[in-house]
Short mmCIF file of C-alpha atoms in Angstrom, two decimals:
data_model
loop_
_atom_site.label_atom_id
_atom_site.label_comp_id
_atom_site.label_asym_id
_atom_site.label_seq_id
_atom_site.Cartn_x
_atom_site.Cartn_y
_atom_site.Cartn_z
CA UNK A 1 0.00 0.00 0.00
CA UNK A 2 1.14 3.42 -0.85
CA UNK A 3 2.55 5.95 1.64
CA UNK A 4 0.02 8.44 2.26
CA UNK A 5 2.35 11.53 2.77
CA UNK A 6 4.41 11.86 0.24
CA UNK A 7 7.45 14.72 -0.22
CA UNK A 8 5.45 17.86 0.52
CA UNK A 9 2.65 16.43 2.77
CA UNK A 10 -0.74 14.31 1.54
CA UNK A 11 -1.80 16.32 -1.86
CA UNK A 12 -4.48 15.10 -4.63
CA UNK A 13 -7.73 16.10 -6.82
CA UNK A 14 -10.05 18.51 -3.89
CA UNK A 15 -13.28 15.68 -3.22
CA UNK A 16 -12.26 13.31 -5.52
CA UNK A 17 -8.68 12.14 -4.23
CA UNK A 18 -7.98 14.35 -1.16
CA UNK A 19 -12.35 14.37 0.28
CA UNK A 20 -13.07 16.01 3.35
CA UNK A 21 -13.20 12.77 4.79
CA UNK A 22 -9.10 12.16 4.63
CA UNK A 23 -8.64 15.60 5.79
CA UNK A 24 -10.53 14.90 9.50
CA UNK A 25 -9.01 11.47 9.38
CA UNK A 26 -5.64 12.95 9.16
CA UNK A 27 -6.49 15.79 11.10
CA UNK A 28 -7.79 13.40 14.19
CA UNK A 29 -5.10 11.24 13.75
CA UNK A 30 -2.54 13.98 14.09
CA UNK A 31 -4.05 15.54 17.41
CA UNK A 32 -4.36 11.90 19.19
CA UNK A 33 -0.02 11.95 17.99
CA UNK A 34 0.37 15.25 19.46
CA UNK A 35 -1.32 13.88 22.61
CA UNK A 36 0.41 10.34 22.91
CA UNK A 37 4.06 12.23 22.75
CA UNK A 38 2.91 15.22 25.43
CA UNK A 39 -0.19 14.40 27.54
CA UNK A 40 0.79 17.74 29.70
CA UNK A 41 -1.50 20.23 28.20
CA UNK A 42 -4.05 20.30 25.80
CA UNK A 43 -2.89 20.20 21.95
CA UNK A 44 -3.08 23.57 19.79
CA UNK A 45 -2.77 23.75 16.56
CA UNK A 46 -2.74 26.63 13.63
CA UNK A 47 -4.33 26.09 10.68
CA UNK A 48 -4.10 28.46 7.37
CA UNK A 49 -4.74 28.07 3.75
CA UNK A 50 -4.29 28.99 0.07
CA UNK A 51 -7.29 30.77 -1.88
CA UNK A 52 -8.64 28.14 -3.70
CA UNK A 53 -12.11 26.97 -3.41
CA UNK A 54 -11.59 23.64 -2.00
CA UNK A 55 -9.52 24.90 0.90
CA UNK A 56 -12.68 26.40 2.71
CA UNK A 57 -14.03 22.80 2.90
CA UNK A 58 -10.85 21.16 4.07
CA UNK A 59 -10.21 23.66 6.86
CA UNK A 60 -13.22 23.05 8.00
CA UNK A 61 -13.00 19.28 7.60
CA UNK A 62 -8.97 20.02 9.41
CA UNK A 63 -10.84 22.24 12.22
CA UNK A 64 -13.30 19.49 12.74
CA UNK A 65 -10.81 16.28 12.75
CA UNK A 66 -8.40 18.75 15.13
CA UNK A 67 -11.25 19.34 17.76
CA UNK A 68 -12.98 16.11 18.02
CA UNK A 69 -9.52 14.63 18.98
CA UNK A 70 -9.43 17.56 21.59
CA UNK A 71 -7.16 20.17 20.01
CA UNK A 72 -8.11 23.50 19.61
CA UNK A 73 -7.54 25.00 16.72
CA UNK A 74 -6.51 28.44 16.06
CA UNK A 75 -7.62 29.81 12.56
CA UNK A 76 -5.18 31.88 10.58
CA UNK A 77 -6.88 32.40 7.48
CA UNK A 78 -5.30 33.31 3.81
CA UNK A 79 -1.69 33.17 4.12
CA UNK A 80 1.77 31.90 2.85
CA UNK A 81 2.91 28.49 4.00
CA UNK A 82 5.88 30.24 5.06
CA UNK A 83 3.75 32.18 7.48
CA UNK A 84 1.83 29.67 8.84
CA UNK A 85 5.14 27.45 9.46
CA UNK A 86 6.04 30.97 11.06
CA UNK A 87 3.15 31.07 13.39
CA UNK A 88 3.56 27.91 14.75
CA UNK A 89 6.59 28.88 16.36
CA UNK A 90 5.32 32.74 17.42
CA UNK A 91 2.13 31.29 18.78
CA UNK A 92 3.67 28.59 20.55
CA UNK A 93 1.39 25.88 19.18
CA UNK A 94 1.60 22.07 18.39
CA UNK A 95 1.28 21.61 15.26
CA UNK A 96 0.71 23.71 12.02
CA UNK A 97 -1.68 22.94 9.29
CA UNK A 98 -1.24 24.36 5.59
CA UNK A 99 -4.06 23.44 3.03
CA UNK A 100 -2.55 24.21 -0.54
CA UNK A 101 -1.06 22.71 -3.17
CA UNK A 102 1.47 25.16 -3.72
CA UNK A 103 1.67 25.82 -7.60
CA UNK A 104 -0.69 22.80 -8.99
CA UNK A 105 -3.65 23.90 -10.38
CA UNK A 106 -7.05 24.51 -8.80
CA UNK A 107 -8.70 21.29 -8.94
CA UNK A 108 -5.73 20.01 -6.41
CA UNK A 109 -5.20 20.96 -3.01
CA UNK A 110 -3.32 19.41 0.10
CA UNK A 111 -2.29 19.31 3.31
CA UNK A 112 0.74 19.83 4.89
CA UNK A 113 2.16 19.65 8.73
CA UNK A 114 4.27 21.33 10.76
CA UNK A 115 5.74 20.30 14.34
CA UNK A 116 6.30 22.67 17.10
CA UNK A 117 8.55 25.09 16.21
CA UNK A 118 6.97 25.18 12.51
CA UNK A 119 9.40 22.59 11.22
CA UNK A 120 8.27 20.06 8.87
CA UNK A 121 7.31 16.73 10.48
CA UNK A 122 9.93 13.81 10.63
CA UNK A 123 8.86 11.28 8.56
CA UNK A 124 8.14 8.72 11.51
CA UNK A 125 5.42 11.06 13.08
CA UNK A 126 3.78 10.98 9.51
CA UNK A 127 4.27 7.25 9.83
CA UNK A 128 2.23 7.20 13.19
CA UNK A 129 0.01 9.56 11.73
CA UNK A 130 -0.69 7.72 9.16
CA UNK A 131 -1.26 4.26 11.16
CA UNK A 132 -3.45 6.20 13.95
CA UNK A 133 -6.00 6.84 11.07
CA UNK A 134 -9.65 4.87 11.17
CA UNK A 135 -8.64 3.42 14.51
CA UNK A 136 -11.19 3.86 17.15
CA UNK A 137 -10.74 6.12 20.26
CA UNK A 138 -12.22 7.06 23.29
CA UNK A 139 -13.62 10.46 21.76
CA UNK A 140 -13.54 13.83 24.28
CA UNK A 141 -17.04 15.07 25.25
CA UNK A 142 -18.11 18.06 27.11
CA UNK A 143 -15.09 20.28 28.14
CA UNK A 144 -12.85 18.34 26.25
CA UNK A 145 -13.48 19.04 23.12
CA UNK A 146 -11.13 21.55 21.46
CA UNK A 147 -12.39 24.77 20.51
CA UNK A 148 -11.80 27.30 17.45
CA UNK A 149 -10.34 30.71 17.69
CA UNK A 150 -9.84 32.91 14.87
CA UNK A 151 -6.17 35.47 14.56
CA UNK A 152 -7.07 38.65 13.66
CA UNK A 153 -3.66 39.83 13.42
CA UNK A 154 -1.97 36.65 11.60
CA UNK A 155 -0.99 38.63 8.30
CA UNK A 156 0.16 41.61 10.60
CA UNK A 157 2.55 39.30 12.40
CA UNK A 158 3.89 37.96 9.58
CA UNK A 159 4.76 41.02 7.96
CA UNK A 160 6.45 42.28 10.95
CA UNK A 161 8.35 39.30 10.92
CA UNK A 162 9.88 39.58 7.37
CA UNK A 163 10.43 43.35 8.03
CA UNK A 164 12.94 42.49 11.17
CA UNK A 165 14.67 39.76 8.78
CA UNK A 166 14.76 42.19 5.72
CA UNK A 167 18.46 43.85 5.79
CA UNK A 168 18.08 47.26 3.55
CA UNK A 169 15.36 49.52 2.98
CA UNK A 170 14.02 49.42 -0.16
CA UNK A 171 13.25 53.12 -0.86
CA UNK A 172 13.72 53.88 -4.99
CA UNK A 173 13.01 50.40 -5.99
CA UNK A 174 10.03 49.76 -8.40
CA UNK A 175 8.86 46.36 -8.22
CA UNK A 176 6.20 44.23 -10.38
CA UNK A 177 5.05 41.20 -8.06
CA UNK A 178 2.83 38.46 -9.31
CA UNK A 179 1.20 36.60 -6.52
CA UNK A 180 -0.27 33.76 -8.53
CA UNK A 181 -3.33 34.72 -7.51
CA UNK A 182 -2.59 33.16 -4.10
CA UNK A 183 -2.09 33.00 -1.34
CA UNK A 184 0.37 36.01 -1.11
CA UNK A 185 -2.03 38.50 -2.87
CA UNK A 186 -2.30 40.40 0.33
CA UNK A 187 0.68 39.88 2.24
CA UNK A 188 3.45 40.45 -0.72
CA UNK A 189 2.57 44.20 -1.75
CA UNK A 190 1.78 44.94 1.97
CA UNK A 191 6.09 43.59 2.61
CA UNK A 192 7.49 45.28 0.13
CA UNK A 193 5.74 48.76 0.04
CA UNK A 194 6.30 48.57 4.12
CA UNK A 195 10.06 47.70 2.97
CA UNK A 196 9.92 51.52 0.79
CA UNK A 197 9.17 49.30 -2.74
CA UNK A 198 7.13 51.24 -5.04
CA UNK A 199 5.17 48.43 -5.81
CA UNK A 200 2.90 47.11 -8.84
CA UNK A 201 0.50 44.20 -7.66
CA UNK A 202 -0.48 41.55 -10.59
CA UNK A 203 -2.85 38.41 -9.97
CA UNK A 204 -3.45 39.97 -6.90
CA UNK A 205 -7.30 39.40 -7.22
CA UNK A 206 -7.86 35.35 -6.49
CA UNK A 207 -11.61 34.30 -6.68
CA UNK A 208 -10.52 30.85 -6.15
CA UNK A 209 -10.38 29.62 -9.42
CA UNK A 210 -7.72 31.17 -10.39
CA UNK A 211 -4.59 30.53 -8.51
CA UNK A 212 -1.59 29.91 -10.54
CA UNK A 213 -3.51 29.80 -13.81
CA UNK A 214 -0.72 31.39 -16.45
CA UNK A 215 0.26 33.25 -13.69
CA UNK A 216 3.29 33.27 -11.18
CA UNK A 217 6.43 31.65 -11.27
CA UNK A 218 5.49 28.69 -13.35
CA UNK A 219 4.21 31.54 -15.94
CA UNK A 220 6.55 34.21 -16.15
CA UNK A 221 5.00 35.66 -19.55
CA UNK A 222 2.70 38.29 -18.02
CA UNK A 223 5.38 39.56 -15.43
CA UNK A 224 7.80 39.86 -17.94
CA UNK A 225 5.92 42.53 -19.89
CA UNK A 226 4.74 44.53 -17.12
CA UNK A 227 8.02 44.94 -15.79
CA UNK A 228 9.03 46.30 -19.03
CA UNK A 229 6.19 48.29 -19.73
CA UNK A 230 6.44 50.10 -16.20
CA UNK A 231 9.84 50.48 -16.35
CA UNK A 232 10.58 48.53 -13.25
CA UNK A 233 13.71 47.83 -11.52
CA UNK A 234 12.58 43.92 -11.32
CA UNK A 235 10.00 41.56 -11.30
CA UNK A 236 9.22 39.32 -8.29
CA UNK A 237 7.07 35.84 -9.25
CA UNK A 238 5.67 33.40 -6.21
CA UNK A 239 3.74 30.67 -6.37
CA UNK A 240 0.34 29.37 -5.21
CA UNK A 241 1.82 29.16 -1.72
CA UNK A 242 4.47 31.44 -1.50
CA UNK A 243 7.18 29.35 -0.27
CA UNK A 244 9.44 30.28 -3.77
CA UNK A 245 10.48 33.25 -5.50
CA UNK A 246 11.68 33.59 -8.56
CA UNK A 247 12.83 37.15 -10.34
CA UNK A 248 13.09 38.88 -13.48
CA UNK A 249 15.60 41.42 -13.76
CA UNK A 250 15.23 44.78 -15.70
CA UNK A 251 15.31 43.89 -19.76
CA UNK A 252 13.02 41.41 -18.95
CA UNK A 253 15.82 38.23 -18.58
CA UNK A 254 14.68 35.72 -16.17
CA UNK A 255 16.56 35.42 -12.46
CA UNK A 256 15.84 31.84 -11.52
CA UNK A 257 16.79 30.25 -8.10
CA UNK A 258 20.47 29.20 -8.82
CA UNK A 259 21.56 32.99 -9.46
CA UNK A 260 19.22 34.21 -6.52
CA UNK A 261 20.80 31.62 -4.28
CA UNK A 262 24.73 33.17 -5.80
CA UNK A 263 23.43 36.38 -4.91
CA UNK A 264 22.74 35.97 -1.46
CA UNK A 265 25.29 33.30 -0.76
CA UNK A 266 27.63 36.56 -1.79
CA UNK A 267 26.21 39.35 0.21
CA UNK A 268 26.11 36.73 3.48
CA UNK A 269 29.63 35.62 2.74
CA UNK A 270 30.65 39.34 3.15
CA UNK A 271 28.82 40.34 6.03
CA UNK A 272 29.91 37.29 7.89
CA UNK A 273 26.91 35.93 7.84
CA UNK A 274 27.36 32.79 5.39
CA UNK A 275 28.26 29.98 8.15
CA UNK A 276 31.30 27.56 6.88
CA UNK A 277 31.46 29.68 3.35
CA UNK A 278 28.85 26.90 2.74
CA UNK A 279 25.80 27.09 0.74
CA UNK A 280 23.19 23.76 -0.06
CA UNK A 281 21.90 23.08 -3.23
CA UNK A 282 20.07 20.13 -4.80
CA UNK A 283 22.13 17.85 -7.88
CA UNK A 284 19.99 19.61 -10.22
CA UNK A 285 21.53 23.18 -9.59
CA UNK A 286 23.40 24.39 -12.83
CA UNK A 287 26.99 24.13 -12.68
CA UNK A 288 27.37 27.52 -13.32
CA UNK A 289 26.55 27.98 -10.00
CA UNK A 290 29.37 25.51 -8.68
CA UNK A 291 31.66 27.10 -11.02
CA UNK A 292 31.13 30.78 -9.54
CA UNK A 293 30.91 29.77 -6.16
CA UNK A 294 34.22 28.17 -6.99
CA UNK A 295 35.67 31.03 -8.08
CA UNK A 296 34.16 33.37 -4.70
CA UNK A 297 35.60 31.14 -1.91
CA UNK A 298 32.21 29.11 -1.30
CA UNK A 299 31.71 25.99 -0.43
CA UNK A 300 28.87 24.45 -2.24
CA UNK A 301 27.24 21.12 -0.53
CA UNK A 302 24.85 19.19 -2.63
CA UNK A 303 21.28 17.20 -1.92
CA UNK A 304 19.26 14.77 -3.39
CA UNK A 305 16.20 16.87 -5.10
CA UNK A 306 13.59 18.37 -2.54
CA UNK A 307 13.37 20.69 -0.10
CA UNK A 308 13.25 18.43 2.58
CA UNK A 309 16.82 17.47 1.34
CA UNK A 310 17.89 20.76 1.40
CA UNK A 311 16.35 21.47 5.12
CA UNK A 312 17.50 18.36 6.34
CA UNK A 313 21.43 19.05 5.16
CA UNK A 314 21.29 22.84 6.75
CA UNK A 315 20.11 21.83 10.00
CA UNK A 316 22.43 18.47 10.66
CA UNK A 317 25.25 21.33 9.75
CA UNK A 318 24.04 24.24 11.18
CA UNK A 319 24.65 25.73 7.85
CA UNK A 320 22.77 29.48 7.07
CA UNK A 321 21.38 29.28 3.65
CA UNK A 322 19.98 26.21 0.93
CA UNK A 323 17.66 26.15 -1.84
CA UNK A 324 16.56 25.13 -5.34
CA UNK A 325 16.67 25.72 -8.58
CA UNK A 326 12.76 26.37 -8.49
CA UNK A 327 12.92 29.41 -6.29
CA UNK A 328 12.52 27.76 -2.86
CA UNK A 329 15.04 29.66 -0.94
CA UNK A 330 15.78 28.84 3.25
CA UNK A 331 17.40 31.05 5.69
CA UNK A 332 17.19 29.17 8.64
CA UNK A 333 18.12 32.30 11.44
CA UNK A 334 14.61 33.67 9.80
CA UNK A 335 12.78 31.10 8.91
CA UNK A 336 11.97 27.18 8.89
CA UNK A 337 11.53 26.63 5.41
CA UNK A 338 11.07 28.27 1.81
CA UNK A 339 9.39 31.55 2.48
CA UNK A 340 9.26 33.31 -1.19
CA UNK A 341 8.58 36.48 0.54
CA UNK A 342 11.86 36.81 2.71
CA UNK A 343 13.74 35.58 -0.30
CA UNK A 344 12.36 39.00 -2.34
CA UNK A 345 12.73 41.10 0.50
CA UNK A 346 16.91 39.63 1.02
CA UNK A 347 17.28 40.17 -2.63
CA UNK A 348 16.09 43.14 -3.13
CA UNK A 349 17.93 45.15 -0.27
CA UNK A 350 21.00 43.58 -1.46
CA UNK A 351 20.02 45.72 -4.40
CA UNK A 352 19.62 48.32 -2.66
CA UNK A 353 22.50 48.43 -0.50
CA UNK A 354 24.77 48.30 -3.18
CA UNK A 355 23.05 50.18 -6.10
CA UNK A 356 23.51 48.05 -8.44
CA UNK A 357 20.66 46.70 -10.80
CA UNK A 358 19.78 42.93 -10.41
CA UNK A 359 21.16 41.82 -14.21
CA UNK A 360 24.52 43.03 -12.73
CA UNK A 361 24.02 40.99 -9.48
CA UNK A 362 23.02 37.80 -11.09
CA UNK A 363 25.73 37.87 -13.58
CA UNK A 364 28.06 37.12 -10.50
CA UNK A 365 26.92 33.06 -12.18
CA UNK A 366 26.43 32.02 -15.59
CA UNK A 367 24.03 29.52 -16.54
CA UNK A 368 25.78 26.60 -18.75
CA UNK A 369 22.96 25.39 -20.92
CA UNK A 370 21.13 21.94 -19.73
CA UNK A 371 19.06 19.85 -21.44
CA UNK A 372 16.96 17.25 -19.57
CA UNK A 373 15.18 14.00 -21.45
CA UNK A 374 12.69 11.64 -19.66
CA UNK A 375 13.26 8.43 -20.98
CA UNK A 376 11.24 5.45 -20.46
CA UNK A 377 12.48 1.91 -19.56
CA UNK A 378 12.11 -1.30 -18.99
CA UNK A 379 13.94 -1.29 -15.43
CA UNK A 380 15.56 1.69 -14.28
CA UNK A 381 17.50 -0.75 -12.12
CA UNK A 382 18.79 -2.18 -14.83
CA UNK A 383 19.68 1.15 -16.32
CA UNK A 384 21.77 1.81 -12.84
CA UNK A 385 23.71 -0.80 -13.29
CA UNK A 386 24.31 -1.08 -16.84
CA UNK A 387 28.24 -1.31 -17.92
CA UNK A 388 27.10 0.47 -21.22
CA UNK A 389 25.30 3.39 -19.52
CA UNK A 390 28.48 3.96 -17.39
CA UNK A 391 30.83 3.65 -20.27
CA UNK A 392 28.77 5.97 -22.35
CA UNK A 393 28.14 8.79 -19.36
CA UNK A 394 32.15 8.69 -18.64
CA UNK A 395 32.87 9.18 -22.29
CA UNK A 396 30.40 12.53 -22.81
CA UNK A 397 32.00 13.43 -19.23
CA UNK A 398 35.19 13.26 -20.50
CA UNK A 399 34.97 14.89 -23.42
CA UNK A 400 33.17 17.79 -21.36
CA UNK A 401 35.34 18.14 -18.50
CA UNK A 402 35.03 21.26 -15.90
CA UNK A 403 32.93 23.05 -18.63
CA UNK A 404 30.18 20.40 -18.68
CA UNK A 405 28.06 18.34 -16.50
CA UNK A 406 26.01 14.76 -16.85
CA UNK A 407 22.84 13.89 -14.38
CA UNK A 408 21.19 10.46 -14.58
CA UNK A 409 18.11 9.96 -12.10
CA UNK A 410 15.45 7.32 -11.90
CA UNK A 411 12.14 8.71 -11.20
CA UNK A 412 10.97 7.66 -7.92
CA UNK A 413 7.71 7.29 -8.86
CA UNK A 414 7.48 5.89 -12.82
CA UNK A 415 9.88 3.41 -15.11
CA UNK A 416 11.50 6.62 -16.09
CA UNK A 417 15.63 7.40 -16.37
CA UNK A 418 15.90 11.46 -16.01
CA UNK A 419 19.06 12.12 -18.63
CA UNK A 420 20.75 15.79 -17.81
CA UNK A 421 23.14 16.98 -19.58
CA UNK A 422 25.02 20.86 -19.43
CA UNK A 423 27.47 22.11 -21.76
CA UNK A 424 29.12 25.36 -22.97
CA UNK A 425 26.21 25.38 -25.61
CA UNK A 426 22.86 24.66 -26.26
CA UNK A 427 23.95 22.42 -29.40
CA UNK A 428 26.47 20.46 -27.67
CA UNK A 429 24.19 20.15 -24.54
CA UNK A 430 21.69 18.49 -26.80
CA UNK A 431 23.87 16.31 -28.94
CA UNK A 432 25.18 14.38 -25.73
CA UNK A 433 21.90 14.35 -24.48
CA UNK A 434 20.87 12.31 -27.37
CA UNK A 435 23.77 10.29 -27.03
CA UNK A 436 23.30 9.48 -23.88
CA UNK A 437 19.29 8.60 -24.02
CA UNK A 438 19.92 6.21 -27.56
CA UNK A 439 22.11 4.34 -24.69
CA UNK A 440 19.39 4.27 -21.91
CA UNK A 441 16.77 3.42 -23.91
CA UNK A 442 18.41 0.13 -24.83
CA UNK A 443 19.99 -0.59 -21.96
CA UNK A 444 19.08 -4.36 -20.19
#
């Protein structure tokens, strides 16, 4: 049987895959944990949510599931996962509950968790989670049912909190930010204009249909354009959620989370702040950005792909900043996990504080072409250990050397070998990409 929670919590189709159902089973199931590992107070939990339509049943399938198992529950409303996870900590509750499914599309939602502290959950609580559900239990009645309390002031909080981790003021700076219609359409243009931004707001308006629909950093089309019609200095993209950020600089070229990442990693690095000269990155970062940190004195460590990867490496080494490719950016003296909106805010008073435009900054890294082919097989186990493969892979290495790079992966999920290949050019990137999948694709 399949693991319910999967990398980023339990996510599906809204009342078809993820019903209302699941949510109070998971929700019930995660109070009666909370309980079994501290029976000395009562168990609170925060609960917040994206815009889309679907979330309004699942909190209130969550804020049911939470309470019948005798936790109260503690309603945030609309408001990055980064907040919430936040909140958790500033509140001093149990647990934190996110329902979103960051950039999918509207029809999916999900549910995330958060421990105390608003890290994400180990993956053995999610285990006992998981087993707790549909088991019977003596049910609280009377007082001892949890009760619901709504926080006024949860965006307000939040903002504060970015504007004590933001280094710079942001005075001169005009921004474009597309919120994805999500669920930082309030919060993002509040940060940044309370940061000095001059600030232009698009898909600011969700109606909860429309969250991430050709809009935020998945879409970068529309941003693109407005930030060269208005003339702005940059253009800030989140997603659905807000836990990523990616940028587009002031001709309209796209910033993506490798050069963000070099950016910061810099500016830390020279106020002292960059612990070890060490920054985290997943495999699939581009090697330009090994190559430049190289070249600047930093240390760059490297994950599996995820976040949780990423997280999980920073903490064991107390290290001060990770990310992805994608935009998910963590800062772990300000935050717990990917919070797109602290990532803007960092790189835009670096900006600031040194007056130079963002093309400038990001140019610190070059992106080396990459190509990436999905190629199905047979047995990707086969694939791992095939003496053909190898021999094929070291040969396009070789020829390559520092000024190229070759990625297999098996999907996790599919018979699927992931072939990625970077190279001076777009050409050559391609050619030995082909090379390289004729090879897997026939490999026993």
């Amino acid at each position: 049987m399949a693991r319910l929670f999967g990398t980023d919590g339990v996510r599906g189709q809204a009342n078809s895959e993820l019903t209302p159902e699941l949510a109070l089973s998971v929700a019930a199931a995660a109070a009666r944990v909370l309980a079994e590992h501290d029976s000395s107070h009562r168990p609170v939990a925060v609960v917040g949510r994206d815009p889309r339509a679907s979330g309004e049943m699942l909190q209130a399938a969550v804020a049911a599931g939470l309470t019948s198992a005798g936790a109260d529950v503690m309603q945030l409303g609309v408001l990055p996962t980064p907040a919430v996870a936040h909140l958790v900590g500033e509140l001093g509750a149990d647990l934190g509950v996110m329902i979103s499914a960051s950039h999918n599309p509207m029809p999916d939602n999900g549910i995330k968790l958060f421990a105390a502290g608003g890290h994400k959950l180990p993956d053995v609580i999610e285990d006992e989670i998981e087993a707790h559900m549909g088991a019977e239990y003596a049910r609280p009645t009377g007082a001892g049912v949890g009760r619901m309390y709504d926080i006024a002031d949860s965006l307000d909080r939040y903002i504060t909190h970015l504007l004590k981790s933001s280094t710079h003021r942001l005075d001169g700076l005009r921004v474009v930010v597309d919120c994805a219609n999500g669920a930082a359409w309030a919060a993002a243009p509040q940060a940044y204009r309370e940061a000095g931004a001059e600030v232009i707001a698009i898909h600011a308006m969700p109606d909860g249909e429309n969250i991430n629909e050709n809009c935020g950093s998945t879409h970068l089309g529309t941003l693109r354009e407005t930030v060269l019609a208005e003339k702005a200095d940059l253009g800030i993209a989140h997603d659905g959620d807000a836990d990523r950020c990616l940028a587009i600089d002031a001709a309209g070229n796209d910033v993506d989370g490798d050069q963000i990442m070099a950016v910061l990693a810099l500016a830390m690095k020279e106020s002292g702040d960059l612990v070890d000269n060490t920054l985290v990155a997943t495999v699939m970062s581009n090697l330009g950005l090994h190559l430049a940190m190289r070249e600047h004195g930093v240390t760059l460590r490297t994950t599996a792909v995820g976040d949780r990867y990423v997280l999980e490496a920073l903490r064991e080494h107390n290290l001060s900043l990770g990310g992805e490719q994608s935009g998910h950016v963590v800062m772990p003296t300000h935050a717990t996990t990917g919070d797109g909106l602290l990532t803007a805010l960092r790189l835009m008073s670096r900006m600031a504080a040194t007056d130079r435009p963002l093309a400038d900054l990001a140019g610190v890294m070059t992106r080396l072409p990459q190509v990436l082919k999905n190629v199905k097989v047979a047995d990707k186990a086969a694939v791992a250990t095939s003496s053909a493969v190898s021999e094929a892979v070291a040969a396009v290495e070789a020829e390559l050397g520092e000024t190229g790079r070759v990625l297999l992966r098996p999907s996790g999920t599919e018979q699927l070998v992931r072939v990625m290949v970077e190279a001076p050019s777009q050409e050559v990137a391609e050619a030995a990409a082909q090379r390289l999948v004729g090879v897997v694709s026939t490999a026993v």
